[in-house]
mmCIF file of C-alpha atoms in Angstrom:
data_model
loop_
_atom_site.group_PDB
_atom_site.id
_atom_site.type_symbol
_atom_site.label_atom_id
_atom_site.label_comp_id
_atom_site.label_asym_id
_atom_site.label_seq_id
_atom_site.Cartn_x
_atom_site.Cartn_y
_atom_site.Cartn_z
ATOM 1 C CA MET O 142 0.008 -0.163 0.007
ATOM 2 C CA THR O 143 1.380 3.253 -1.002
ATOM 3 C CA ALA O 144 1.725 5.983 1.729
ATOM 4 C CA PRO O 145 -0.746 9.194 1.316
ATOM 5 C CA SER O 146 0.358 11.486 -0.593
ATOM 6 C CA GLN O 147 -0.416 13.977 -3.414
ATOM 7 C CA THR O 148 0.581 11.957 -6.560
ATOM 8 C CA ILE O 149 -2.037 11.569 -8.979
ATOM 9 C CA CYS O 150 -2.377 7.906 -8.746
ATOM 10 C CA HIS O 151 -5.272 5.855 -10.497
ATOM 11 C CA ALA O 152 -5.987 2.286 -11.256
ATOM 12 C CA ALA O 153 -7.132 1.970 -14.629
ATOM 13 C CA GLY O 154 -8.533 -0.867 -17.005
ATOM 14 C CA PRO O 155 -10.834 -3.961 -16.590
ATOM 15 C CA GLY O 156 -12.085 -4.058 -13.273
ATOM 16 C CA ALA O 157 -10.647 -0.843 -11.898
ATOM 17 C CA VAL O 158 -12.809 0.570 -8.991
ATOM 18 C CA ALA O 159 -12.400 3.509 -6.476
ATOM 19 C CA GLY O 160 -13.876 4.346 -2.898
ATOM 20 C CA VAL O 161 -13.775 8.081 -1.997
ATOM 21 C CA ASP O 162 -13.937 9.381 1.571
ATOM 22 C CA PHE O 163 -14.723 13.088 0.964
ATOM 23 C CA THR O 164 -14.409 16.285 3.048
ATOM 24 C CA SER O 165 -15.624 19.852 2.271
ATOM 25 C CA ARG O 166 -12.671 21.453 3.376
ATOM 26 C CA PRO O 167 -9.731 19.291 2.610
ATOM 27 C CA THR O 168 -6.267 19.622 4.484
ATOM 28 C CA ALA O 169 -3.056 17.906 5.145
ATOM 29 C CA ARG O 170 -4.515 16.727 8.640
ATOM 30 C CA LYS O 171 -8.161 15.891 6.996
ATOM 31 C CA PRO O 172 -7.815 14.996 3.319
ATOM 32 C CA ILE O 173 -9.798 13.361 0.643
ATOM 33 C CA VAL O 174 -8.716 9.643 1.000
ATOM 34 C CA LEU O 175 -9.191 7.424 -2.006
ATOM 35 C CA ALA O 176 -8.902 3.713 -2.034
ATOM 36 C CA LEU O 177 -8.123 2.191 -5.288
ATOM 37 C CA GLY O 178 -8.250 -1.280 -6.292
ATOM 38 C CA ARG O 179 -9.363 -3.925 -8.862
ATOM 39 C CA PHE O 180 -12.243 -6.120 -8.750
ATOM 40 C CA ASP O 181 -12.422 -9.687 -10.631
ATOM 41 C CA GLY O 182 -16.026 -10.404 -9.953
ATOM 42 C CA HIS O 183 -15.533 -12.114 -6.613
ATOM 43 C CA ALA O 184 -12.886 -9.873 -4.550
ATOM 44 C CA VAL O 185 -11.347 -6.466 -4.561
ATOM 45 C CA ARG O 186 -7.776 -6.305 -4.109
ATOM 46 C CA LEU O 187 -6.523 -3.039 -2.485
ATOM 47 C CA ASP O 188 -3.851 -1.660 -4.592
ATOM 48 C CA ALA O 189 -3.441 2.027 -2.919
ATOM 49 C CA LEU O 190 -4.754 4.517 -0.520
ATOM 50 C CA VAL O 191 -3.887 8.109 -1.758
ATOM 51 C CA SER O 192 -4.698 11.054 0.147
ATOM 52 C CA HIS O 193 -5.176 14.571 -1.395
ATOM 53 C CA SER O 194 -5.148 17.738 0.648
ATOM 54 C CA SER O 195 -6.691 20.112 -1.718
ATOM 55 C CA PHE O 196 -9.310 20.129 -4.311
ATOM 56 C CA GLU O 197 -7.000 21.060 -6.903
ATOM 57 C CA ALA O 198 -5.091 17.525 -6.227
ATOM 58 C CA PHE O 199 -8.270 15.703 -6.191
ATOM 59 C CA ASP O 200 -9.515 17.393 -9.444
ATOM 60 C CA GLY O 201 -6.546 16.250 -11.218
ATOM 61 C CA TRP O 202 -7.050 12.669 -10.143
ATOM 62 C CA LEU O 203 -10.728 12.964 -11.430
ATOM 63 C CA ARG O 204 -9.476 14.275 -14.905
ATOM 64 C CA ALA O 205 -6.336 12.132 -15.340
ATOM 65 C CA PRO O 206 -6.400 10.238 -18.806
ATOM 66 C CA GLY O 207 -6.710 6.371 -18.894
ATOM 67 C CA GLY O 208 -9.544 6.083 -16.687
ATOM 68 C CA ASP O 209 -12.014 3.153 -16.917
ATOM 69 C CA TRP O 210 -12.998 3.148 -13.201
ATOM 70 C CA VAL O 211 -16.149 2.950 -11.189
ATOM 71 C CA GLY O 212 -15.999 5.120 -8.177
ATOM 72 C CA ALA O 213 -18.373 5.445 -5.032
ATOM 73 C CA PHE O 214 -18.051 8.854 -3.607
ATOM 74 C CA ASP O 215 -18.977 9.460 0.279
ATOM 75 C CA LEU O 216 -20.939 12.505 -0.394
ATOM 76 C CA PRO O 217 -24.816 13.352 -1.466
ATOM 77 C CA PHE O 218 -25.306 13.774 -5.243
ATOM 78 C CA GLY O 219 -28.658 15.521 -4.772
ATOM 79 C CA LEU O 220 -31.153 17.278 -2.514
ATOM 80 C CA PRO O 221 -34.634 16.356 -1.410
ATOM 81 C CA ARG O 222 -37.623 17.083 -3.753
ATOM 82 C CA GLU O 223 -39.542 18.500 -0.862
ATOM 83 C CA LEU O 224 -36.966 20.981 -0.083
ATOM 84 C CA ILE O 225 -36.336 21.794 -3.583
ATOM 85 C CA THR O 226 -40.092 22.402 -4.581
ATOM 86 C CA THR O 227 -40.607 24.225 -1.324
ATOM 87 C CA LEU O 228 -37.797 26.871 -2.249
ATOM 88 C CA GLY O 229 -38.889 27.031 -5.704
ATOM 89 C CA TRP O 230 -35.572 25.762 -6.952
ATOM 90 C CA PRO O 231 -34.923 24.547 -10.465
ATOM 91 C CA THR O 232 -36.419 20.511 -10.780
ATOM 92 C CA ASP O 233 -33.840 19.783 -13.573
ATOM 93 C CA TRP O 234 -30.752 18.130 -12.076
ATOM 94 C CA LEU O 235 -27.940 19.921 -13.758
ATOM 95 C CA ALA O 236 -29.819 23.187 -13.327
ATOM 96 C CA LEU O 237 -30.381 22.549 -9.767
ATOM 97 C CA MET O 238 -26.907 21.713 -9.120
ATOM 98 C CA ARG O 239 -25.559 24.806 -11.027
ATOM 99 C CA HIS O 240 -27.818 27.141 -9.097
ATOM 100 C CA TYR O 241 -26.743 25.462 -5.954
ATOM 101 C CA ALA O 242 -23.096 25.800 -6.726
ATOM 102 C CA GLY O 243 -23.697 29.434 -7.264
ATOM 103 C CA LEU O 244 -24.581 29.989 -3.429
ATOM 104 C CA SER O 245 -22.325 30.757 -0.636
ATOM 105 C CA ARG O 246 -21.976 28.506 2.322
ATOM 106 C CA ALA O 247 -23.638 31.150 4.430
ATOM 107 C CA GLU O 248 -26.575 31.522 1.737
ATOM 108 C CA ILE O 249 -27.046 27.528 2.310
ATOM 109 C CA ARG O 250 -27.021 27.585 6.019
ATOM 110 C CA ASP O 251 -29.470 30.394 6.211
ATOM 111 C CA THR O 252 -31.815 29.089 3.570
ATOM 112 C CA PHE O 253 -32.119 25.703 4.928
ATOM 113 C CA ALA O 254 -32.278 26.840 8.674
ATOM 114 C CA ALA O 255 -35.263 29.136 7.616
ATOM 115 C CA PHE O 256 -36.769 25.879 6.101
ATOM 116 C CA CYS O 257 -36.385 24.040 9.249
ATOM 117 C CA ASP O 258 -37.401 26.876 11.254
ATOM 118 C CA ALA O 259 -40.903 26.834 9.596
ATOM 119 C CA ARG O 260 -41.365 22.907 10.227
ATOM 120 C CA PRO O 261 -42.753 21.183 13.196
ATOM 121 C CA ALA O 262 -40.294 19.636 15.891
ATOM 122 C CA GLY O 263 -39.421 16.136 14.737
ATOM 123 C CA GLY O 264 -39.701 16.949 11.077
ATOM 124 C CA LYS O 265 -37.502 19.678 10.650
ATOM 125 C CA PHE O 266 -35.318 18.258 7.790
ATOM 126 C CA ALA O 267 -36.465 17.221 4.498
ATOM 127 C CA HIS O 268 -35.280 13.485 3.398
ATOM 128 C CA ARG O 269 -34.724 11.853 -0.180
ATOM 129 C CA ALA O 270 -36.373 8.753 -0.576
ATOM 130 C CA CYS O 271 -32.874 6.927 -0.744
ATOM 131 C CA ASP O 272 -31.813 8.394 2.792
ATOM 132 C CA LYS O 273 -34.063 5.938 5.357
ATOM 133 C CA PRO O 274 -32.835 2.688 3.345
ATOM 134 C CA ALA O 275 -29.432 3.816 3.655
ATOM 135 C CA GLY O 276 -29.564 5.246 7.067
ATOM 136 C CA SER O 277 -27.953 8.265 5.917
ATOM 137 C CA SER O 278 -28.000 11.821 7.044
ATOM 138 C CA PRO O 279 -30.379 14.266 4.847
ATOM 139 C CA SER O 280 -28.339 15.684 2.483
ATOM 140 C CA MET O 281 -29.596 19.387 3.534
ATOM 141 C CA LYS O 282 -27.768 19.006 6.669
ATOM 142 C CA TRP O 283 -25.305 21.702 7.268
ATOM 143 C CA VAL O 284 -23.692 20.437 10.635
ATOM 144 C CA ASN O 285 -22.649 17.212 12.107
ATOM 145 C CA PRO O 286 -21.827 16.168 9.627
ATOM 146 C CA PRO O 287 -22.130 18.816 7.171
ATOM 147 C CA VAL O 288 -23.111 16.834 4.104
ATOM 148 C CA ALA O 289 -25.097 20.199 2.245
ATOM 149 C CA TYR O 290 -21.325 21.714 2.033
ATOM 150 C CA MET O 291 -19.788 18.274 0.751
ATOM 151 C CA LEU O 292 -22.529 18.343 -1.955
ATOM 152 C CA HIS O 293 -21.847 21.995 -2.418
ATOM 153 C CA ALA O 294 -18.231 21.165 -2.807
ATOM 154 C CA GLY O 295 -17.905 17.873 -4.423
ATOM 155 C CA VAL O 296 -20.885 17.807 -7.267
ATOM 156 C CA PRO O 297 -19.509 20.630 -9.197
ATOM 157 C CA LEU O 298 -16.020 19.142 -9.354
ATOM 158 C CA LEU O 299 -17.651 15.651 -10.663
ATOM 159 C CA ILE O 300 -19.715 17.789 -13.218
ATOM 160 C CA ASP O 301 -16.952 19.774 -14.430
ATOM 161 C CA ALA O 302 -14.335 16.983 -14.720
ATOM 162 C CA GLY O 303 -16.856 15.413 -17.227
ATOM 163 C CA VAL O 304 -17.346 12.183 -15.255
ATOM 164 C CA ASP O 305 -20.520 10.138 -15.996
ATOM 165 C CA LEU O 306 -23.150 10.115 -12.970
ATOM 166 C CA PRO O 307 -25.816 7.307 -13.948
ATOM 167 C CA GLY O 308 -29.248 8.477 -13.806
ATOM 168 C CA LEU O 309 -28.304 12.013 -13.233
ATOM 169 C CA HIS O 310 -25.837 13.544 -15.764
ATOM 170 C CA VAL O 311 -24.411 11.941 -18.862
ATOM 171 C CA GLY O 312 -20.373 11.964 -19.076
ATOM 172 C CA ASP O 313 -17.422 10.013 -19.786
ATOM 173 C CA THR O 314 -18.477 6.559 -19.388
ATOM 174 C CA THR O 315 -15.155 5.492 -18.785
ATOM 175 C CA ARG O 316 -14.855 7.196 -15.517
ATOM 176 C CA VAL O 317 -18.280 6.546 -13.612
ATOM 177 C CA ALA O 318 -19.059 8.193 -10.217
ATOM 178 C CA LEU O 319 -21.992 6.901 -7.922
ATOM 179 C CA GLU O 320 -23.065 8.173 -4.801
ATOM 180 C CA GLY O 321 -21.703 5.677 -2.046
ATOM 181 C CA TYR O 322 -22.351 5.431 1.825
ATOM 182 C CA PRO O 323 -19.920 3.578 4.063
ATOM 183 C CA GLY O 324 -22.278 3.645 7.017
ATOM 184 C CA LEU O 325 -24.599 1.500 5.258
ATOM 185 C CA LEU O 326 -22.015 -1.421 5.116
ATOM 186 C CA ALA O 327 -20.495 -0.646 8.426
ATOM 187 C CA ARG O 328 -23.719 -0.937 10.228
ATOM 188 C CA GLU O 329 -24.518 -4.225 8.531
ATOM 189 C CA VAL O 330 -21.676 -5.719 10.591
ATOM 190 C CA LEU O 331 -21.264 -3.841 13.597
ATOM 191 C CA GLY O 332 -24.892 -2.706 14.112
ATOM 192 C CA ALA O 333 -24.742 0.254 16.407
ATOM 193 C CA ARG O 334 -21.233 0.071 17.420
ATOM 194 C CA SER O 335 -18.874 2.946 16.672
ATOM 195 C CA TYR O 336 -15.742 2.267 14.797
ATOM 196 C CA LYS O 337 -14.197 5.870 14.525
ATOM 197 C CA SER O 338 -13.863 9.298 15.618
ATOM 198 C CA ASP O 339 -11.839 12.549 14.958
ATOM 199 C CA GLU O 340 -11.855 13.547 18.430
ATOM 200 C CA ARG O 341 -8.775 11.889 19.988
ATOM 201 C CA ALA O 342 -10.363 11.291 23.365
ATOM 202 C CA LYS O 343 -13.147 9.225 21.735
ATOM 203 C CA GLN O 344 -10.357 7.161 20.074
ATOM 204 C CA THR O 345 -11.161 4.322 22.201
ATOM 205 C CA PRO O 346 -10.032 0.537 22.861
ATOM 206 C CA GLU O 347 -13.556 -0.465 21.898
ATOM 207 C CA ARG O 348 -13.370 1.500 18.471
ATOM 208 C CA LEU O 349 -10.410 -0.069 17.681
ATOM 209 C CA ILE O 350 -11.730 -3.579 18.269
ATOM 210 C CA ALA O 351 -14.764 -2.625 16.030
ATOM 211 C CA ARG O 352 -12.500 -1.786 13.460
ATOM 212 C CA LYS O 353 -10.641 -5.100 13.512
ATOM 213 C CA ASP O 354 -14.148 -6.895 13.511
ATOM 214 C CA LEU O 355 -15.263 -4.715 10.435
ATOM 215 C CA VAL O 356 -11.778 -5.583 8.651
ATOM 216 C CA ASP O 357 -12.358 -9.232 9.335
ATOM 217 C CA ALA O 358 -15.880 -9.401 8.021
ATOM 218 C CA LEU O 359 -14.743 -7.487 4.681
ATOM 219 C CA GLU O 360 -12.096 -9.703 4.204
ATOM 220 C CA GLN O 361 -14.482 -12.647 4.684
ATOM 221 C CA GLY O 362 -17.326 -11.290 2.403
ATOM 222 C CA ARG O 363 -19.741 -10.934 5.353
ATOM 223 C CA THR O 364 -21.862 -8.684 3.792
ATOM 224 C CA ARG O 365 -25.016 -8.461 1.558
ATOM 225 C CA LEU O 366 -22.745 -7.464 -1.332
ATOM 226 C CA ALA O 367 -20.884 -10.780 -0.909
ATOM 227 C CA VAL O 368 -17.768 -9.095 -2.123
ATOM 228 C CA ARG O 369 -14.283 -10.129 -0.601
ATOM 229 C CA LEU O 370 -11.713 -7.842 0.190
ATOM 230 C CA ARG O 371 -8.031 -8.798 -0.157
ATOM 231 C CA LEU O 372 -5.344 -6.992 1.616
ATOM 232 C CA SER O 373 -1.705 -7.383 2.726
ATOM 233 C CA HIS O 374 -0.772 -7.613 6.485
ATOM 234 C CA ALA O 375 0.520 -4.069 6.340
ATOM 235 C CA GLN O 376 -2.542 -2.614 4.509
ATOM 236 C CA ARG O 377 -5.009 -4.274 7.183
ATOM 237 C CA ASP O 378 -2.852 -2.955 10.076
ATOM 238 C CA ALA O 379 -3.177 0.612 8.402
ATOM 239 C CA LEU O 380 -6.920 0.297 8.202
ATOM 240 C CA VAL O 381 -7.213 -0.826 11.895
ATOM 241 C CA ALA O 382 -5.066 1.683 12.962
ATOM 242 C CA ASP O 383 -6.398 4.847 11.502
ATOM 243 C CA ALA O 384 -8.857 5.804 14.537
ATOM 244 C CA SER O 385 -10.379 8.545 12.273
ATOM 245 C CA GLY O 386 -11.875 5.727 9.975
ATOM 246 C CA ASP O 387 -11.087 7.898 6.809
ATOM 247 C CA ARG O 388 -9.111 5.256 5.232
ATOM 248 C CA LEU O 389 -11.864 2.502 6.299
ATOM 249 C CA ASP O 390 -14.441 4.605 4.878
ATOM 250 C CA ALA O 391 -12.577 4.754 1.769
ATOM 251 C CA VAL O 392 -12.349 0.949 1.426
ATOM 252 C CA LEU O 393 -15.948 0.573 2.320
ATOM 253 C CA CYS O 394 -16.793 2.613 -0.612
ATOM 254 C CA LEU O 395 -14.393 0.776 -2.563
ATOM 255 C CA LEU O 396 -16.487 -2.342 -1.952
ATOM 256 C CA GLN O 397 -19.812 -0.671 -3.051
ATOM 257 C CA ALA O 398 -18.171 0.405 -6.137
ATOM 258 C CA ALA O 399 -17.062 -3.268 -6.889
ATOM 259 C CA TRP O 400 -20.680 -4.642 -6.332
ATOM 260 C CA ALA O 401 -22.111 -1.686 -8.521
ATOM 261 C CA ARG O 402 -19.718 -2.465 -11.493
ATOM 262 C CA ALA O 403 -20.915 -5.958 -11.659
ATOM 263 C CA GLN O 404 -24.939 -4.788 -11.458
ATOM 264 C CA PRO O 405 -26.983 -3.837 -14.423
ATOM 265 C CA ALA O 406 -27.091 0.016 -14.261
ATOM 266 C CA PHE O 407 -24.626 -0.167 -11.710
ATOM 267 C CA GLY O 408 -27.591 -1.374 -9.364
ATOM 268 C CA ARG O 409 -29.658 1.879 -9.823
ATOM 269 C CA PRO O 410 -33.116 1.020 -8.723
ATOM 270 C CA ALA O 411 -35.960 1.801 -11.269
ATOM 271 C CA CYS O 412 -38.017 3.914 -8.959
ATOM 272 C CA ALA O 413 -34.777 6.034 -8.389
ATOM 273 C CA ASP O 414 -35.492 9.835 -8.408
ATOM 274 C CA ALA O 415 -33.636 11.580 -11.200
ATOM 275 C CA LEU O 416 -33.778 14.943 -9.194
ATOM 276 C CA GLU O 417 -32.647 13.365 -5.732
ATOM 277 C CA GLY O 418 -30.044 10.890 -6.854
ATOM 278 C CA TRP O 419 -29.571 7.360 -5.346
ATOM 279 C CA ILE O 420 -27.051 5.392 -3.117
ATOM 280 C CA VAL O 421 -25.103 2.450 -4.216
ATOM 281 C CA SER O 422 -26.801 -0.822 -2.971
ATOM 282 C CA ALA O 423 -29.531 0.908 -0.363
#
C-alpha cells in the first residue's frame, strides 16, 4: 500500500474501482482519501490508498487520462425533492446543481435553517427517498456532518471533470461516479457499535476492536454484497490503526463500487428519483 501522497495515482483498465472518503474542507490533517483497487467479479484487491489535501489535487485525479474506473463517493449527489419544490429551485438536476453551486455556504445555511424553523419538531429536515433505506443523514444537513457543504463542494467538481453520473448526468462513461455511503455496510456488520472518531479522546479501545471486527468481516465477504476484500498484512494494520476511520470509509466505498460495477445499470433502482439521486446498494 502506498503512503498517503499528493501524487495522481489511479487504477485503470478492466475491473478498476475506487472508493472516496470526501471532506468539504480538505487539509493535510483531514484530506480526501481514495481507496484504489481492482475487482475480479468476486473479490476486490486494494492496490493503494492516496490522500489529497486540496480540491486541486483531487480534481487532477478525476481528470487523469486512461480512466475506465467506477467509483463510489461518500457525499450526496442530490437534495430532497420536497426541499427543492418548497424553495422554488430548479427541478432539472443539472440546473439545480448549477444554482446550488452559485450559493455561498452562508446562504445555504441561512436558507436551510429558515426551512427547518418553519417546520414542526421532529420533522425539521426534508429527506430523500434513498436516505431512510441507507440510514444516511439528510443531504440538506449543514452540521454534524455538514453533508450539504460536501455536496456543494464535490458535485460541481464531478460535473466539471466530465465524469458520468448514471441516472443524473451523462459524461465520460470510462469514469463513472456513484454516490456511496460507508455507514450502510459498517452498520450491517457492527450494528450500533462505533468504529471511528476524529476526536482523540473518543479514539477508544472499543472502537479499535470494532475496526478489527469490521475489517475481518470485509475480508471474509460477510456482507450482503458478497464481495471479499483482499489486503496485505500492512494494509490491514493501516486500516485498523486509522482511528479517524477515513481510510476504512474509503475502502467501504470501494466495495460498494465493486458491487455496482457488476450490476446492470450499476444497481440503480428503477424507481430512483432523477432529481434526488440514489445511494449504491441502498
